[in-house]
Tab-separated table of C-alpha atoms in Angstrom:
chain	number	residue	atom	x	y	z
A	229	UNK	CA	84.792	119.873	-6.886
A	230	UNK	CA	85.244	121.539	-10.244
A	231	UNK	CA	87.208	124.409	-11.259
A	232	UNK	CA	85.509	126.392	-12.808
A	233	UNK	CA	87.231	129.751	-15.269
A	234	UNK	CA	86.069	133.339	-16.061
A	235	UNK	CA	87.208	136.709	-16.463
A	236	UNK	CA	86.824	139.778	-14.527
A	237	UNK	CA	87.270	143.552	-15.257
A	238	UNK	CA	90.272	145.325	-12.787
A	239	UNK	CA	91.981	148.214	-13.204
A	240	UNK	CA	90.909	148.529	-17.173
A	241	UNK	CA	92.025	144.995	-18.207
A	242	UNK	CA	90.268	142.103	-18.333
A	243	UNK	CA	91.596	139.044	-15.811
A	244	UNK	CA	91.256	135.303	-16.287
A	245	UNK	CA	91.341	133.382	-13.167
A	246	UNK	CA	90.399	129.852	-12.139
A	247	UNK	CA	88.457	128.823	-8.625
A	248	UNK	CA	87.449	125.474	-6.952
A	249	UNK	CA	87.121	124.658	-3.353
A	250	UNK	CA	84.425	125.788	-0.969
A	251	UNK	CA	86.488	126.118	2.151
A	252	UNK	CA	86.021	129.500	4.682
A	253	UNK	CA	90.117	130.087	3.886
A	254	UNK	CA	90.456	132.005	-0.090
A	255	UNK	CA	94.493	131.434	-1.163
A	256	UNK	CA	95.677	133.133	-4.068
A	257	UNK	CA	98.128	131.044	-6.309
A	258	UNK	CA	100.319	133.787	-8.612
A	259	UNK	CA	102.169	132.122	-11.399
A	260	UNK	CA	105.803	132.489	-12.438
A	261	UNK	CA	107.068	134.169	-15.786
A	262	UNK	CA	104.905	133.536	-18.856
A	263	UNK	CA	102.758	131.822	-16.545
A	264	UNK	CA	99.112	130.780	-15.950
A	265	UNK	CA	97.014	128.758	-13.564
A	266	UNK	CA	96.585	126.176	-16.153
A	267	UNK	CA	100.401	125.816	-16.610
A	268	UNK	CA	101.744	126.427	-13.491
A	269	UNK	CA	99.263	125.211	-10.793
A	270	UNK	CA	97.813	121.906	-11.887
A	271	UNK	CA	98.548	119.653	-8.877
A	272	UNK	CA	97.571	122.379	-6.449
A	273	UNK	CA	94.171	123.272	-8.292
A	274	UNK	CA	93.080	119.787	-8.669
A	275	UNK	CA	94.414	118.511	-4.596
A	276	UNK	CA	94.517	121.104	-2.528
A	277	UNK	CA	91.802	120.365	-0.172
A	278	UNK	CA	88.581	121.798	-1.184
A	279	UNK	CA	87.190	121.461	2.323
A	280	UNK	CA	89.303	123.837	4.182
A	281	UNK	CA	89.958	126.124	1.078
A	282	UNK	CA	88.809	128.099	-2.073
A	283	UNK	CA	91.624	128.339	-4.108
A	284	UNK	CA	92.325	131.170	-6.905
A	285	UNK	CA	94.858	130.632	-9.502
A	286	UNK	CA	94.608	134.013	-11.603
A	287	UNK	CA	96.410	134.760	-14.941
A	288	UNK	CA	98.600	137.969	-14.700
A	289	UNK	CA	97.983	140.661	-17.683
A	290	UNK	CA	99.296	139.860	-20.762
A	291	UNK	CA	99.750	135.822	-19.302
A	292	UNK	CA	98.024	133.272	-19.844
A	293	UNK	CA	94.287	134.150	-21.108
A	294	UNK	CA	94.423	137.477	-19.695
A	295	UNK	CA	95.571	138.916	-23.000
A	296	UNK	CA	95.064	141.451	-24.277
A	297	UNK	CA	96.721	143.373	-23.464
A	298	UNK	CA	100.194	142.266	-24.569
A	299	UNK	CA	102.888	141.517	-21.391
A	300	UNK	CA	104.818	144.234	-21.227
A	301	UNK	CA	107.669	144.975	-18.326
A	302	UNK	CA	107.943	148.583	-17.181
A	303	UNK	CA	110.277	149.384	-14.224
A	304	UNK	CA	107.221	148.773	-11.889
A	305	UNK	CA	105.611	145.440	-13.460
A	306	UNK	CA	105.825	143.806	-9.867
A	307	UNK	CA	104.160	146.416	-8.210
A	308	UNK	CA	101.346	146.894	-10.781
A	309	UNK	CA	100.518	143.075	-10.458
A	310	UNK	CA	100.659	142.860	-6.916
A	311	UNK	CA	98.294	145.885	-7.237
A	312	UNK	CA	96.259	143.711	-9.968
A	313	UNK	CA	96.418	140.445	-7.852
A	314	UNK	CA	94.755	142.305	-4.459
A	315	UNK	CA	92.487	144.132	-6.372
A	316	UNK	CA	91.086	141.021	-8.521
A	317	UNK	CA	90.923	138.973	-5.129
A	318	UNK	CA	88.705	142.064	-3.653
A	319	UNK	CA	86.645	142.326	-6.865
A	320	UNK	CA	85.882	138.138	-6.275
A	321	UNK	CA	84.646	139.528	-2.389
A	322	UNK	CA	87.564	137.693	-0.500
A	323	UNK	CA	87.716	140.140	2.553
A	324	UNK	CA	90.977	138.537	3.599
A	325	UNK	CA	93.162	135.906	1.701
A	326	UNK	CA	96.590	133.943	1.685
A	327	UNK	CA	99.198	133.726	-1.110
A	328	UNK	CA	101.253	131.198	-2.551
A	329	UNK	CA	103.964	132.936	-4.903
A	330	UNK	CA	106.053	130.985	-7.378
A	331	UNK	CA	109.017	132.522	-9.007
A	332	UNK	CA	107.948	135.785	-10.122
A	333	UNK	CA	104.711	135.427	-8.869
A	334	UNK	CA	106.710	135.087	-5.415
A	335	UNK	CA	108.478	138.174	-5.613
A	336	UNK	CA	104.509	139.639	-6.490
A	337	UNK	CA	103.082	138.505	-3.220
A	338	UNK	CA	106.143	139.534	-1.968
A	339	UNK	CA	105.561	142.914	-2.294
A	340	UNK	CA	101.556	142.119	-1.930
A	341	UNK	CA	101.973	141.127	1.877
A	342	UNK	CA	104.073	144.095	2.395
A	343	UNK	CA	101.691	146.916	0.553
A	344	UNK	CA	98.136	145.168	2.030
A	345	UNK	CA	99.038	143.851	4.965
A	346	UNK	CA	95.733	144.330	6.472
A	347	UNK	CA	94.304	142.301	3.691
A	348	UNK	CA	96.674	139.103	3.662
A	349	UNK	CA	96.427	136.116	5.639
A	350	UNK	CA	99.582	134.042	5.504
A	351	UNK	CA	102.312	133.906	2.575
A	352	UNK	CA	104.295	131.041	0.602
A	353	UNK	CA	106.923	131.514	-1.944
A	354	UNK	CA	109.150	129.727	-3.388
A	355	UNK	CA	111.551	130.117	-6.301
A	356	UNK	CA	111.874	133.955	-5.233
A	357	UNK	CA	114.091	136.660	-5.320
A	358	UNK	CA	114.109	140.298	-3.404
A	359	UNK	CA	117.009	141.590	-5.689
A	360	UNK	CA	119.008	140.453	-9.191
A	361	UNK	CA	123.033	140.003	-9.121
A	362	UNK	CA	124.784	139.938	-12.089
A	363	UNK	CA	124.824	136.127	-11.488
A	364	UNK	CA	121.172	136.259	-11.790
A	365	UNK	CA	121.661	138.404	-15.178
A	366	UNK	CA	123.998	135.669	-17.147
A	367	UNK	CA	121.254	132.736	-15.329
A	368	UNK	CA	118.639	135.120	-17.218
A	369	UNK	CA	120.168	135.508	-20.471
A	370	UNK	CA	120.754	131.483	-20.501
A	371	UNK	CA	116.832	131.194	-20.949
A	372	UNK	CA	116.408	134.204	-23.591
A	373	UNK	CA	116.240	131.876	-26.273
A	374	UNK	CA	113.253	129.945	-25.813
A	375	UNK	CA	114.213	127.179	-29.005
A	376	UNK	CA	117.001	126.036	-26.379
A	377	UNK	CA	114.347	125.175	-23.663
A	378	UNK	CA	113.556	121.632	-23.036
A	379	UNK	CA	110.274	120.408	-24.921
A	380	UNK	CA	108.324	119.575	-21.737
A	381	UNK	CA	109.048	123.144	-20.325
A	382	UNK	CA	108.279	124.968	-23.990
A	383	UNK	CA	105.558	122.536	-25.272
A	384	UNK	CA	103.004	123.776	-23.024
A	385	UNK	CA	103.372	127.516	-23.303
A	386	UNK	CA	103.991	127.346	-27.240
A	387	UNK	CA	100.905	126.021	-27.220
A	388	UNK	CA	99.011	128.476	-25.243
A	389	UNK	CA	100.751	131.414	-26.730
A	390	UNK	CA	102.184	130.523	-30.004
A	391	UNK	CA	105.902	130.576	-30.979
A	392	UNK	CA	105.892	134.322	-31.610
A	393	UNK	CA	104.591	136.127	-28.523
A	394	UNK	CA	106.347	133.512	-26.434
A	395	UNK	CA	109.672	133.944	-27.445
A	396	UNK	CA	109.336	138.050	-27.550
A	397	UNK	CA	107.435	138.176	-24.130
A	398	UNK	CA	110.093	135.450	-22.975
A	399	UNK	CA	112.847	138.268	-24.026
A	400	UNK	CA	111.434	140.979	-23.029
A	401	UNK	CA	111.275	139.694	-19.388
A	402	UNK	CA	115.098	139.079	-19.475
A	403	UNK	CA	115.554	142.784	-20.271
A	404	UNK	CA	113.042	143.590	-17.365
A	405	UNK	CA	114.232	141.954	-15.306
A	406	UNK	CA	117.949	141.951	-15.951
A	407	UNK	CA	117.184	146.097	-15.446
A	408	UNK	CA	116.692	145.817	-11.393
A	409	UNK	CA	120.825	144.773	-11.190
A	410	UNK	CA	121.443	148.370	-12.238
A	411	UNK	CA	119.740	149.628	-8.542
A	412	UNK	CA	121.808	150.020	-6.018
A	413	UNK	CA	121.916	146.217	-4.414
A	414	UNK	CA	120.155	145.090	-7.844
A	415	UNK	CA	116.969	145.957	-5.436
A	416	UNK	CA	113.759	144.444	-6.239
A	417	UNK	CA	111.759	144.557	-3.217
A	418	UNK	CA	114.319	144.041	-0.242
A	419	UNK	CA	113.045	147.543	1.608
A	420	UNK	CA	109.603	146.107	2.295
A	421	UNK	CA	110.714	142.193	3.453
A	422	UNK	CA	110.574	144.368	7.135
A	423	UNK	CA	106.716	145.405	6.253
A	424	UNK	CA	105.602	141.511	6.452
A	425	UNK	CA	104.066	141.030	9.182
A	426	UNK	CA	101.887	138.280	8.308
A	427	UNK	CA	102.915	133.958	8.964
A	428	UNK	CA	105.566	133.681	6.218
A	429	UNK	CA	106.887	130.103	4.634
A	430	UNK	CA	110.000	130.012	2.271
A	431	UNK	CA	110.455	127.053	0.307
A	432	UNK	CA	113.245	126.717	-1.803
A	433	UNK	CA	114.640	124.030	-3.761
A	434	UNK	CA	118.385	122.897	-3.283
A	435	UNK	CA	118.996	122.026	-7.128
A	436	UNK	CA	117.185	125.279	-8.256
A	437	UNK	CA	118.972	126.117	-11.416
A	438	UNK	CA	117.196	129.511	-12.012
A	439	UNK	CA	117.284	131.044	-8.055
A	440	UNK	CA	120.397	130.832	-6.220
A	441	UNK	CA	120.061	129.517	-2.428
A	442	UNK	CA	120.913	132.964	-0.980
A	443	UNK	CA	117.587	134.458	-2.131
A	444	UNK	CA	115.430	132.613	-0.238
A	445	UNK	CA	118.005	132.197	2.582
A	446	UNK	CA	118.081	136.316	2.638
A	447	UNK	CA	114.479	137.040	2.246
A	448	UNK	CA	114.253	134.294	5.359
A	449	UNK	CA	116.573	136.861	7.295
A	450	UNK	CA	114.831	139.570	6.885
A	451	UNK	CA	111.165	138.876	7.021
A	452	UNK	CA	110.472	138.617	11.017
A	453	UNK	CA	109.313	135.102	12.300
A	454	UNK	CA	109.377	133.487	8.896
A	455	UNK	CA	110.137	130.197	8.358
A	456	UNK	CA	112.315	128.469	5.623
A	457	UNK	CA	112.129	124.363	4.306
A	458	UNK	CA	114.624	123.945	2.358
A	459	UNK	CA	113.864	120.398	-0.371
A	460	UNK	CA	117.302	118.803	-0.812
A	461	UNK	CA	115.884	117.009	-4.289
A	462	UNK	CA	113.918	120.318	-5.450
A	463	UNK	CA	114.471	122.338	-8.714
A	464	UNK	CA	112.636	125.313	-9.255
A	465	UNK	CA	109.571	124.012	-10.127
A	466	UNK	CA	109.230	121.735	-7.092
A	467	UNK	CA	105.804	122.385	-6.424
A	468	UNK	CA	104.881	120.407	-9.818
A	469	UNK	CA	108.141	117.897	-9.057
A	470	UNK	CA	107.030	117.170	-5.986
A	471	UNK	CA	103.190	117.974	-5.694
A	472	UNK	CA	102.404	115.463	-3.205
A	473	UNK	CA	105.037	116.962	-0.344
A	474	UNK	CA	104.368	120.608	-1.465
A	475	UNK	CA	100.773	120.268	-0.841
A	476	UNK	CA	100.845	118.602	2.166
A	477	UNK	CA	103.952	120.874	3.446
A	478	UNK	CA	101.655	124.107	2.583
A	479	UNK	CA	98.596	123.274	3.762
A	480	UNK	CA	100.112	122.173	6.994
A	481	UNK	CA	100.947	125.831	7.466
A	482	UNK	CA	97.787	127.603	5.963
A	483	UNK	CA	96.078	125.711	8.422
């Protein structure tokens, strides 16, 4: 099945999203920092079985090829692209969806399952994080400069961005998100884990360099009925790592 790309109007910007499959079950994939479907959800775009699922990998604002506008990371970013992500998923008909969340697009459908929960299906996340620690803020500030990154991880996203808006947008997220360990308990999101009522899996990966083990070990705790994997071998982008288990692993549970 191809995958085919176009842009829709929401909330007065303009969103790029990808779709394949034909199956009865829509699943929302929501990309990490900087991220896109192209760069983040190759394997799961091109294997994910077309059959049982139609699968959505959208471009957050100011990501990917939904620019303009420029990324930009007010105190609510999170919450306006959970907002974004639901209302693009309506605006493509899907009465009722799931949604895989990597990284920051995990701490998005996050707070997605808890704010619609009449609208979501079952949730995924992995590489997620309900609050910042000052850990989390030196972990942060090791990425701010981009030239340091390893080519295979920078390659791809100087290419879709260029050098210049990558490396600003790539520090400007560091300061937005390095902001939430000022709230009391460096709170993202933790107040509405309790709201999810939908299925909930947590994957996390043991050699994740970027999200400590206690994130996805607390947001486990505190989401009713969830359940956790943890991938001894997996870094933080174990879904690309390890594309064959991931898949299979995920839609196991969507099922």
């Amino acid at each position: 099945t191809s995958i085919t790309s176009a842009k829709i109007q929401v909330n007065g910007v303009h969103l790029h999203y990808q779709q394949t499959g034909e199956g009865s079950h829509a699943v929302l994939l929501l990309p990490g920092m900087l991220g896109s479907g192209q760069t983040d959800f190759g394997p799961q775009l091109k294997f994910m079985n077309k059959q049982l699922f139609t699968i959505v990998a959208w471009d957050p604002r100011g990501y990917g090829k939904s620019i303009p506008p420029s990324r930009d990371f007010p105190p609510d970013f999170f919450e306006r692209d959970a907002k974004d992500a639901v209302d693009l998923m309506q605006a493509l008909k899907f009465k009722k969806f799931s949604l895989l969340g990597w990284s920051d697009g995990g701490i998005t459908a996050l707070i997605a399952a808890a704010k619609y929960p009449n609208l979501i299906h079952k949730l995924v996340v992995w590489g997620a994080n309900a609050s910042v620690t000052q850990e989390d803020v030196r972990i942060y500030n090791g990425i701010r400069d981009v030239s340091k990154w390893s080519e295979k991880v920078r390659k791809p996203l100087e290419e879709m961005y260029g050098h210049n808006y990558f490396a600003k947008t790539c520090e400007a997220w560091v300061d937005g998100i390095s902001h939430f360990a000022e709230n009391s308990d460096g709170n993202i999101c933790q107040q509405l884990l309790p709201d999810i009522k939908c299925p909930t899996f947590i994957i996390h990966g043991e050699k994740d360099p970027l999200v400590p083990q206690a994130h996805a070990e607390y947001i486990h705790k505190h989401i009713k009925g969830s359940r956790l994997l943890l991938m001894p071998e997996g870094k933080h982008n174990l879904h690309l790592r390890f594309a064959e288990d991931f898949n299979r692993q995920v839609e196991d549970f969507l099922r």
